[in-house]
Amino acid sequence: MERPVDVDQGAGYTVKLMINLLWFAHLVASSEVLAMGVKAGVDLGVLRSALLASPAASNFLESDIMGILESGDYDESFAMVPACKDLGLAVDLGRDIGVSTELSALVEQIYRRAKAKYGDLSGEMVPVKLYEELAGQELRLPVAEAAAAS
């Protein structure tokens, strides 16, 4: 039997969860793409430029990830605890309303793995670090290229 949706939370609450869910999913997908491409021998700057010139272009690839690509700054302004909490709530919401949450649940698992490895207070960007370690290679642009990309 389906559980009723808690309508008391309101549209703003749901929209916040959906924004965070999509951003986290985009971060995980982008991390995987960049790590895979670089590990396969594609220059990081070339890969990023190609992605930005394609339908895959995004604000995340254009600006949000630059702190990592330039200097390894994983931005700890939004900790993993609330990130994982929001992901769990989004997955629960999907299940409550009968919407498949397979991809969302996988993103949540990746975030929980990164939280377990790097700590509760590590920033929401540390799944990038997880992919770097899995690939055995940091995602960093050369200094001159990073300056030009900013």
mmCIF file with all atom_site columns, C-alpha atoms in Angstrom:
data_model
loop_
_atom_site.group_PDB
_atom_site.id
_atom_site.type_symbol
_atom_site.label_atom_id
_atom_site.label_alt_id
_atom_site.label_comp_id
_atom_site.label_asym_id
_atom_site.label_entity_id
_atom_site.label_seq_id
_atom_site.pdbx_PDB_ins_code
_atom_site.Cartn_x
_atom_site.Cartn_y
_atom_site.Cartn_z
_atom_site.occupancy
_atom_site.B_iso_or_equiv
_atom_site.pdbx_formal_charge
_atom_site.auth_seq_id
_atom_site.auth_comp_id
_atom_site.auth_asym_id
_atom_site.auth_atom_id
_atom_site.pdbx_PDB_model_num
ATOM 1   C CA . MET A 1 1   ? 0.000  0.000  0.000   1.00 0.00 ? 1   MET A CA 1
ATOM 2   C CA . GLU A 1 2   ? 1.286  3.430  -0.934  1.00 0.00 ? 2   GLU A CA 1
ATOM 3   C CA . ARG A 1 3   ? 2.056  5.805  1.896   1.00 0.00 ? 3   ARG A CA 1
ATOM 4   C CA . PRO A 1 4   ? 0.439  9.221  1.562   1.00 0.00 ? 4   PRO A CA 1
ATOM 5   C CA . VAL A 1 5   ? 2.676  12.128 0.621   1.00 0.00 ? 5   VAL A CA 1
ATOM 6   C CA . ASP A 1 6   ? 3.229  14.626 3.409   1.00 0.00 ? 6   ASP A CA 1
ATOM 7   C CA . VAL A 1 7   ? 1.692  17.681 1.763   1.00 0.00 ? 7   VAL A CA 1
ATOM 8   C CA . ASP A 1 8   ? 2.454  19.778 4.838   1.00 0.00 ? 8   ASP A CA 1
ATOM 9   C CA . GLN A 1 9   ? 6.051  20.101 3.628   1.00 0.00 ? 9   GLN A CA 1
ATOM 10  C CA . GLY A 1 10  ? 4.931  22.248 0.692   1.00 0.00 ? 10  GLY A CA 1
ATOM 11  C CA . ALA A 1 11  ? 6.204  22.820 -2.813  1.00 0.00 ? 11  ALA A CA 1
ATOM 12  C CA . GLY A 1 12  ? 9.232  24.827 -1.658  1.00 0.00 ? 12  GLY A CA 1
ATOM 13  C CA . TYR A 1 13  ? 10.543 21.885 0.341   1.00 0.00 ? 13  TYR A CA 1
ATOM 14  C CA . THR A 1 14  ? 10.049 19.496 -2.585  1.00 0.00 ? 14  THR A CA 1
ATOM 15  C CA . VAL A 1 15  ? 11.661 21.906 -5.052  1.00 0.00 ? 15  VAL A CA 1
ATOM 16  C CA . LYS A 1 16  ? 14.685 22.262 -2.737  1.00 0.00 ? 16  LYS A CA 1
ATOM 17  C CA . LEU A 1 17  ? 15.083 18.471 -2.600  1.00 0.00 ? 17  LEU A CA 1
ATOM 18  C CA . MET A 1 18  ? 14.745 18.196 -6.386  1.00 0.00 ? 18  MET A CA 1
ATOM 19  C CA . ILE A 1 19  ? 17.349 20.942 -6.994  1.00 0.00 ? 19  ILE A CA 1
ATOM 20  C CA . ASN A 1 20  ? 19.805 19.274 -4.629  1.00 0.00 ? 20  ASN A CA 1
ATOM 21  C CA . LEU A 1 21  ? 19.122 15.821 -6.061  1.00 0.00 ? 21  LEU A CA 1
ATOM 22  C CA . LEU A 1 22  ? 19.763 16.968 -9.627  1.00 0.00 ? 22  LEU A CA 1
ATOM 23  C CA . TRP A 1 23  ? 22.914 18.885 -8.623  1.00 0.00 ? 23  TRP A CA 1
ATOM 24  C CA . PHE A 1 24  ? 24.315 15.893 -6.718  1.00 0.00 ? 24  PHE A CA 1
ATOM 25  C CA . ALA A 1 25  ? 23.501 13.547 -9.604  1.00 0.00 ? 25  ALA A CA 1
ATOM 26  C CA . HIS A 1 26  ? 25.175 15.956 -12.013 1.00 0.00 ? 26  HIS A CA 1
ATOM 27  C CA . LEU A 1 27  ? 28.263 16.109 -9.792  1.00 0.00 ? 27  LEU A CA 1
ATOM 28  C CA . VAL A 1 28  ? 28.523 12.307 -9.675  1.00 0.00 ? 28  VAL A CA 1
ATOM 29  C CA . ALA A 1 29  ? 27.983 11.910 -13.437 1.00 0.00 ? 29  ALA A CA 1
ATOM 30  C CA . SER A 1 30  ? 30.482 14.666 -14.256 1.00 0.00 ? 30  SER A CA 1
ATOM 31  C CA . SER A 1 31  ? 33.052 13.177 -11.883 1.00 0.00 ? 31  SER A CA 1
ATOM 32  C CA . GLU A 1 32  ? 32.709 9.795  -13.534 1.00 0.00 ? 32  GLU A CA 1
ATOM 33  C CA . VAL A 1 33  ? 32.949 11.257 -17.050 1.00 0.00 ? 33  VAL A CA 1
ATOM 34  C CA . LEU A 1 34  ? 36.015 13.384 -16.250 1.00 0.00 ? 34  LEU A CA 1
ATOM 35  C CA . ALA A 1 35  ? 37.809 10.584 -14.389 1.00 0.00 ? 35  ALA A CA 1
ATOM 36  C CA . MET A 1 36  ? 37.064 8.081  -17.151 1.00 0.00 ? 36  MET A CA 1
ATOM 37  C CA . GLY A 1 37  ? 38.090 10.422 -19.960 1.00 0.00 ? 37  GLY A CA 1
ATOM 38  C CA . VAL A 1 38  ? 41.344 11.443 -18.289 1.00 0.00 ? 38  VAL A CA 1
ATOM 39  C CA . LYS A 1 39  ? 42.175 7.841  -17.363 1.00 0.00 ? 39  LYS A CA 1
ATOM 40  C CA . ALA A 1 40  ? 41.581 6.905  -21.033 1.00 0.00 ? 40  ALA A CA 1
ATOM 41  C CA . GLY A 1 41  ? 44.222 9.462  -22.039 1.00 0.00 ? 41  GLY A CA 1
ATOM 42  C CA . VAL A 1 42  ? 42.192 12.532 -22.958 1.00 0.00 ? 42  VAL A CA 1
ATOM 43  C CA . ASP A 1 43  ? 43.660 15.828 -21.758 1.00 0.00 ? 43  ASP A CA 1
ATOM 44  C CA . LEU A 1 44  ? 41.428 17.259 -18.999 1.00 0.00 ? 44  LEU A CA 1
ATOM 45  C CA . GLY A 1 45  ? 41.293 20.717 -20.595 1.00 0.00 ? 45  GLY A CA 1
ATOM 46  C CA . VAL A 1 46  ? 40.372 19.271 -23.991 1.00 0.00 ? 46  VAL A CA 1
ATOM 47  C CA . LEU A 1 47  ? 37.694 17.056 -22.463 1.00 0.00 ? 47  LEU A CA 1
ATOM 48  C CA . ARG A 1 48  ? 36.197 19.896 -20.403 1.00 0.00 ? 48  ARG A CA 1
ATOM 49  C CA . SER A 1 49  ? 36.189 22.233 -23.431 1.00 0.00 ? 49  SER A CA 1
ATOM 50  C CA . ALA A 1 50  ? 34.494 19.599 -25.573 1.00 0.00 ? 50  ALA A CA 1
ATOM 51  C CA . LEU A 1 51  ? 31.849 19.009 -22.915 1.00 0.00 ? 51  LEU A CA 1
ATOM 52  C CA . LEU A 1 52  ? 31.234 22.753 -22.562 1.00 0.00 ? 52  LEU A CA 1
ATOM 53  C CA . ALA A 1 53  ? 30.790 23.066 -26.340 1.00 0.00 ? 53  ALA A CA 1
ATOM 54  C CA . SER A 1 54  ? 28.293 20.191 -26.403 1.00 0.00 ? 54  SER A CA 1
ATOM 55  C CA . PRO A 1 55  ? 24.723 19.563 -25.218 1.00 0.00 ? 55  PRO A CA 1
ATOM 56  C CA . ALA A 1 56  ? 26.351 18.262 -22.001 1.00 0.00 ? 56  ALA A CA 1
ATOM 57  C CA . ALA A 1 57  ? 27.450 21.795 -21.065 1.00 0.00 ? 57  ALA A CA 1
ATOM 58  C CA . SER A 1 58  ? 26.478 22.933 -17.579 1.00 0.00 ? 58  SER A CA 1
ATOM 59  C CA . ASN A 1 59  ? 27.132 25.521 -14.927 1.00 0.00 ? 59  ASN A CA 1
ATOM 60  C CA . PHE A 1 60  ? 28.752 22.755 -12.885 1.00 0.00 ? 60  PHE A CA 1
ATOM 61  C CA . LEU A 1 61  ? 31.364 22.043 -15.581 1.00 0.00 ? 61  LEU A CA 1
ATOM 62  C CA . GLU A 1 62  ? 31.796 25.719 -16.375 1.00 0.00 ? 62  GLU A CA 1
ATOM 63  C CA . SER A 1 63  ? 32.256 27.084 -12.871 1.00 0.00 ? 63  SER A CA 1
ATOM 64  C CA . ASP A 1 64  ? 31.313 24.921 -9.875  1.00 0.00 ? 64  ASP A CA 1
ATOM 65  C CA . ILE A 1 65  ? 34.080 22.362 -10.379 1.00 0.00 ? 65  ILE A CA 1
ATOM 66  C CA . MET A 1 66  ? 36.803 24.934 -11.074 1.00 0.00 ? 66  MET A CA 1
ATOM 67  C CA . GLY A 1 67  ? 37.990 25.075 -7.442  1.00 0.00 ? 67  GLY A CA 1
ATOM 68  C CA . ILE A 1 68  ? 38.859 21.394 -7.701  1.00 0.00 ? 68  ILE A CA 1
ATOM 69  C CA . LEU A 1 69  ? 40.370 21.574 -11.182 1.00 0.00 ? 69  LEU A CA 1
ATOM 70  C CA . GLU A 1 70  ? 42.466 24.634 -10.294 1.00 0.00 ? 70  GLU A CA 1
ATOM 71  C CA . SER A 1 71  ? 43.666 23.862 -6.782  1.00 0.00 ? 71  SER A CA 1
ATOM 72  C CA . GLY A 1 72  ? 42.053 20.751 -5.322  1.00 0.00 ? 72  GLY A CA 1
ATOM 73  C CA . ASP A 1 73  ? 39.579 22.796 -3.259  1.00 0.00 ? 73  ASP A CA 1
ATOM 74  C CA . TYR A 1 74  ? 36.661 20.473 -2.504  1.00 0.00 ? 74  TYR A CA 1
ATOM 75  C CA . ASP A 1 75  ? 34.622 23.315 -0.931  1.00 0.00 ? 75  ASP A CA 1
ATOM 76  C CA . GLU A 1 76  ? 33.455 22.345 2.539   1.00 0.00 ? 76  GLU A CA 1
ATOM 77  C CA . SER A 1 77  ? 30.723 24.997 2.757   1.00 0.00 ? 77  SER A CA 1
ATOM 78  C CA . PHE A 1 78  ? 27.942 22.389 2.501   1.00 0.00 ? 78  PHE A CA 1
ATOM 79  C CA . ALA A 1 79  ? 28.822 19.302 4.527   1.00 0.00 ? 79  ALA A CA 1
ATOM 80  C CA . MET A 1 80  ? 28.116 15.706 3.587   1.00 0.00 ? 80  MET A CA 1
ATOM 81  C CA . VAL A 1 81  ? 25.689 15.187 6.482   1.00 0.00 ? 81  VAL A CA 1
ATOM 82  C CA . PRO A 1 82  ? 22.972 17.485 5.080   1.00 0.00 ? 82  PRO A CA 1
ATOM 83  C CA . ALA A 1 83  ? 23.806 16.391 1.523   1.00 0.00 ? 83  ALA A CA 1
ATOM 84  C CA . CYS A 1 84  ? 23.201 12.736 2.416   1.00 0.00 ? 84  CYS A CA 1
ATOM 85  C CA . LYS A 1 85  ? 20.111 13.689 4.413   1.00 0.00 ? 85  LYS A CA 1
ATOM 86  C CA . ASP A 1 86  ? 18.609 15.524 1.419   1.00 0.00 ? 86  ASP A CA 1
ATOM 87  C CA . LEU A 1 87  ? 19.439 12.634 -0.895  1.00 0.00 ? 87  LEU A CA 1
ATOM 88  C CA . GLY A 1 88  ? 17.751 10.190 1.480   1.00 0.00 ? 88  GLY A CA 1
ATOM 89  C CA . LEU A 1 89  ? 14.686 12.407 1.743   1.00 0.00 ? 89  LEU A CA 1
ATOM 90  C CA . ALA A 1 90  ? 14.474 12.711 -2.052  1.00 0.00 ? 90  ALA A CA 1
ATOM 91  C CA . VAL A 1 91  ? 14.712 8.939  -2.489  1.00 0.00 ? 91  VAL A CA 1
ATOM 92  C CA . ASP A 1 92  ? 12.077 8.440  0.215   1.00 0.00 ? 92  ASP A CA 1
ATOM 93  C CA . LEU A 1 93  ? 9.794  10.961 -1.478  1.00 0.00 ? 93  LEU A CA 1
ATOM 94  C CA . GLY A 1 94  ? 10.085 9.159  -4.796  1.00 0.00 ? 94  GLY A CA 1
ATOM 95  C CA . ARG A 1 95  ? 9.246  5.856  -3.178  1.00 0.00 ? 95  ARG A CA 1
ATOM 96  C CA . ASP A 1 96  ? 6.344  7.416  -1.257  1.00 0.00 ? 96  ASP A CA 1
ATOM 97  C CA . ILE A 1 97  ? 4.747  8.728  -4.437  1.00 0.00 ? 97  ILE A CA 1
ATOM 98  C CA . GLY A 1 98  ? 5.520  5.679  -6.559  1.00 0.00 ? 98  GLY A CA 1
ATOM 99  C CA . VAL A 1 99  ? 8.261  7.145  -8.749  1.00 0.00 ? 99  VAL A CA 1
ATOM 100 C CA . SER A 1 100 ? 11.306 5.016  -9.553  1.00 0.00 ? 100 SER A CA 1
ATOM 101 C CA . THR A 1 101 ? 14.380 6.225  -7.683  1.00 0.00 ? 101 THR A CA 1
ATOM 102 C CA . GLU A 1 102 ? 17.041 3.856  -9.046  1.00 0.00 ? 102 GLU A CA 1
ATOM 103 C CA . LEU A 1 103 ? 19.456 6.567  -10.191 1.00 0.00 ? 103 LEU A CA 1
ATOM 104 C CA . SER A 1 104 ? 18.776 8.721  -7.133  1.00 0.00 ? 104 SER A CA 1
ATOM 105 C CA . ALA A 1 105 ? 19.442 5.774  -4.828  1.00 0.00 ? 105 ALA A CA 1
ATOM 106 C CA . LEU A 1 106 ? 22.755 5.114  -6.581  1.00 0.00 ? 106 LEU A CA 1
ATOM 107 C CA . VAL A 1 107 ? 23.777 8.766  -6.209  1.00 0.00 ? 107 VAL A CA 1
ATOM 108 C CA . GLU A 1 108 ? 22.841 8.538  -2.529  1.00 0.00 ? 108 GLU A CA 1
ATOM 109 C CA . GLN A 1 109 ? 25.017 5.418  -2.135  1.00 0.00 ? 109 GLN A CA 1
ATOM 110 C CA . ILE A 1 110 ? 27.990 7.163  -3.754  1.00 0.00 ? 110 ILE A CA 1
ATOM 111 C CA . TYR A 1 111 ? 27.535 10.164 -1.450  1.00 0.00 ? 111 TYR A CA 1
ATOM 112 C CA . ARG A 1 112 ? 27.290 7.904  1.605   1.00 0.00 ? 112 ARG A CA 1
ATOM 113 C CA . ARG A 1 113 ? 30.471 6.092  0.544   1.00 0.00 ? 113 ARG A CA 1
ATOM 114 C CA . ALA A 1 114 ? 32.283 9.433  0.174   1.00 0.00 ? 114 ALA A CA 1
ATOM 115 C CA . LYS A 1 115 ? 30.940 10.571 3.565   1.00 0.00 ? 115 LYS A CA 1
ATOM 116 C CA . ALA A 1 116 ? 32.174 7.361  5.211   1.00 0.00 ? 116 ALA A CA 1
ATOM 117 C CA . LYS A 1 117 ? 35.608 7.774  3.628   1.00 0.00 ? 117 LYS A CA 1
ATOM 118 C CA . TYR A 1 118 ? 36.167 11.524 4.113   1.00 0.00 ? 118 TYR A CA 1
ATOM 119 C CA . GLY A 1 119 ? 33.989 12.329 7.127   1.00 0.00 ? 119 GLY A CA 1
ATOM 120 C CA . ASP A 1 120 ? 30.709 13.975 8.035   1.00 0.00 ? 120 ASP A CA 1
ATOM 121 C CA . LEU A 1 121 ? 32.075 17.495 7.665   1.00 0.00 ? 121 LEU A CA 1
ATOM 122 C CA . SER A 1 122 ? 33.738 16.976 4.304   1.00 0.00 ? 122 SER A CA 1
ATOM 123 C CA . GLY A 1 123 ? 32.154 19.073 1.582   1.00 0.00 ? 123 GLY A CA 1
ATOM 124 C CA . GLU A 1 124 ? 29.502 18.055 -0.929  1.00 0.00 ? 124 GLU A CA 1
ATOM 125 C CA . MET A 1 125 ? 32.169 18.031 -3.656  1.00 0.00 ? 125 MET A CA 1
ATOM 126 C CA . VAL A 1 126 ? 34.200 15.121 -2.207  1.00 0.00 ? 126 VAL A CA 1
ATOM 127 C CA . PRO A 1 127 ? 32.574 12.532 -4.474  1.00 0.00 ? 127 PRO A CA 1
ATOM 128 C CA . VAL A 1 128 ? 34.886 14.073 -7.107  1.00 0.00 ? 128 VAL A CA 1
ATOM 129 C CA . LYS A 1 129 ? 37.807 13.071 -4.872  1.00 0.00 ? 129 LYS A CA 1
ATOM 130 C CA . LEU A 1 130 ? 36.356 9.577  -4.587  1.00 0.00 ? 130 LEU A CA 1
ATOM 131 C CA . TYR A 1 131 ? 36.385 9.261  -8.396  1.00 0.00 ? 131 TYR A CA 1
ATOM 132 C CA . GLU A 1 132 ? 39.898 10.699 -8.579  1.00 0.00 ? 132 GLU A CA 1
ATOM 133 C CA . GLU A 1 133 ? 41.107 8.043  -6.156  1.00 0.00 ? 133 GLU A CA 1
ATOM 134 C CA . LEU A 1 134 ? 39.251 5.262  -7.982  1.00 0.00 ? 134 LEU A CA 1
ATOM 135 C CA . ALA A 1 135 ? 40.915 6.378  -11.224 1.00 0.00 ? 135 ALA A CA 1
ATOM 136 C CA . GLY A 1 136 ? 44.279 6.850  -9.499  1.00 0.00 ? 136 GLY A CA 1
ATOM 137 C CA . GLN A 1 137 ? 44.593 10.342 -10.912 1.00 0.00 ? 137 GLN A CA 1
ATOM 138 C CA . GLU A 1 138 ? 43.769 13.855 -9.693  1.00 0.00 ? 138 GLU A CA 1
ATOM 139 C CA . LEU A 1 139 ? 41.690 16.070 -11.943 1.00 0.00 ? 139 LEU A CA 1
ATOM 140 C CA . ARG A 1 140 ? 43.797 19.230 -12.192 1.00 0.00 ? 140 ARG A CA 1
ATOM 141 C CA . LEU A 1 141 ? 44.274 21.703 -15.000 1.00 0.00 ? 141 LEU A CA 1
ATOM 142 C CA . PRO A 1 142 ? 47.764 23.120 -15.547 1.00 0.00 ? 142 PRO A CA 1
ATOM 143 C CA . VAL A 1 143 ? 48.092 26.525 -13.831 1.00 0.00 ? 143 VAL A CA 1
ATOM 144 C CA . ALA A 1 144 ? 48.075 28.563 -17.064 1.00 0.00 ? 144 ALA A CA 1
ATOM 145 C CA . GLU A 1 145 ? 45.095 26.620 -18.421 1.00 0.00 ? 145 GLU A CA 1
ATOM 146 C CA . ALA A 1 146 ? 43.205 26.980 -15.139 1.00 0.00 ? 146 ALA A CA 1
ATOM 147 C CA . ALA A 1 147 ? 43.754 30.750 -15.167 1.00 0.00 ? 147 ALA A CA 1
ATOM 148 C CA . ALA A 1 148 ? 42.468 30.968 -18.738 1.00 0.00 ? 148 ALA A CA 1
ATOM 149 C CA . ALA A 1 149 ? 39.420 28.835 -17.905 1.00 0.00 ? 149 ALA A CA 1
ATOM 150 C CA . SER A 1 150 ? 38.377 31.017 -14.958 1.00 0.00 ? 150 SER A CA 1
#
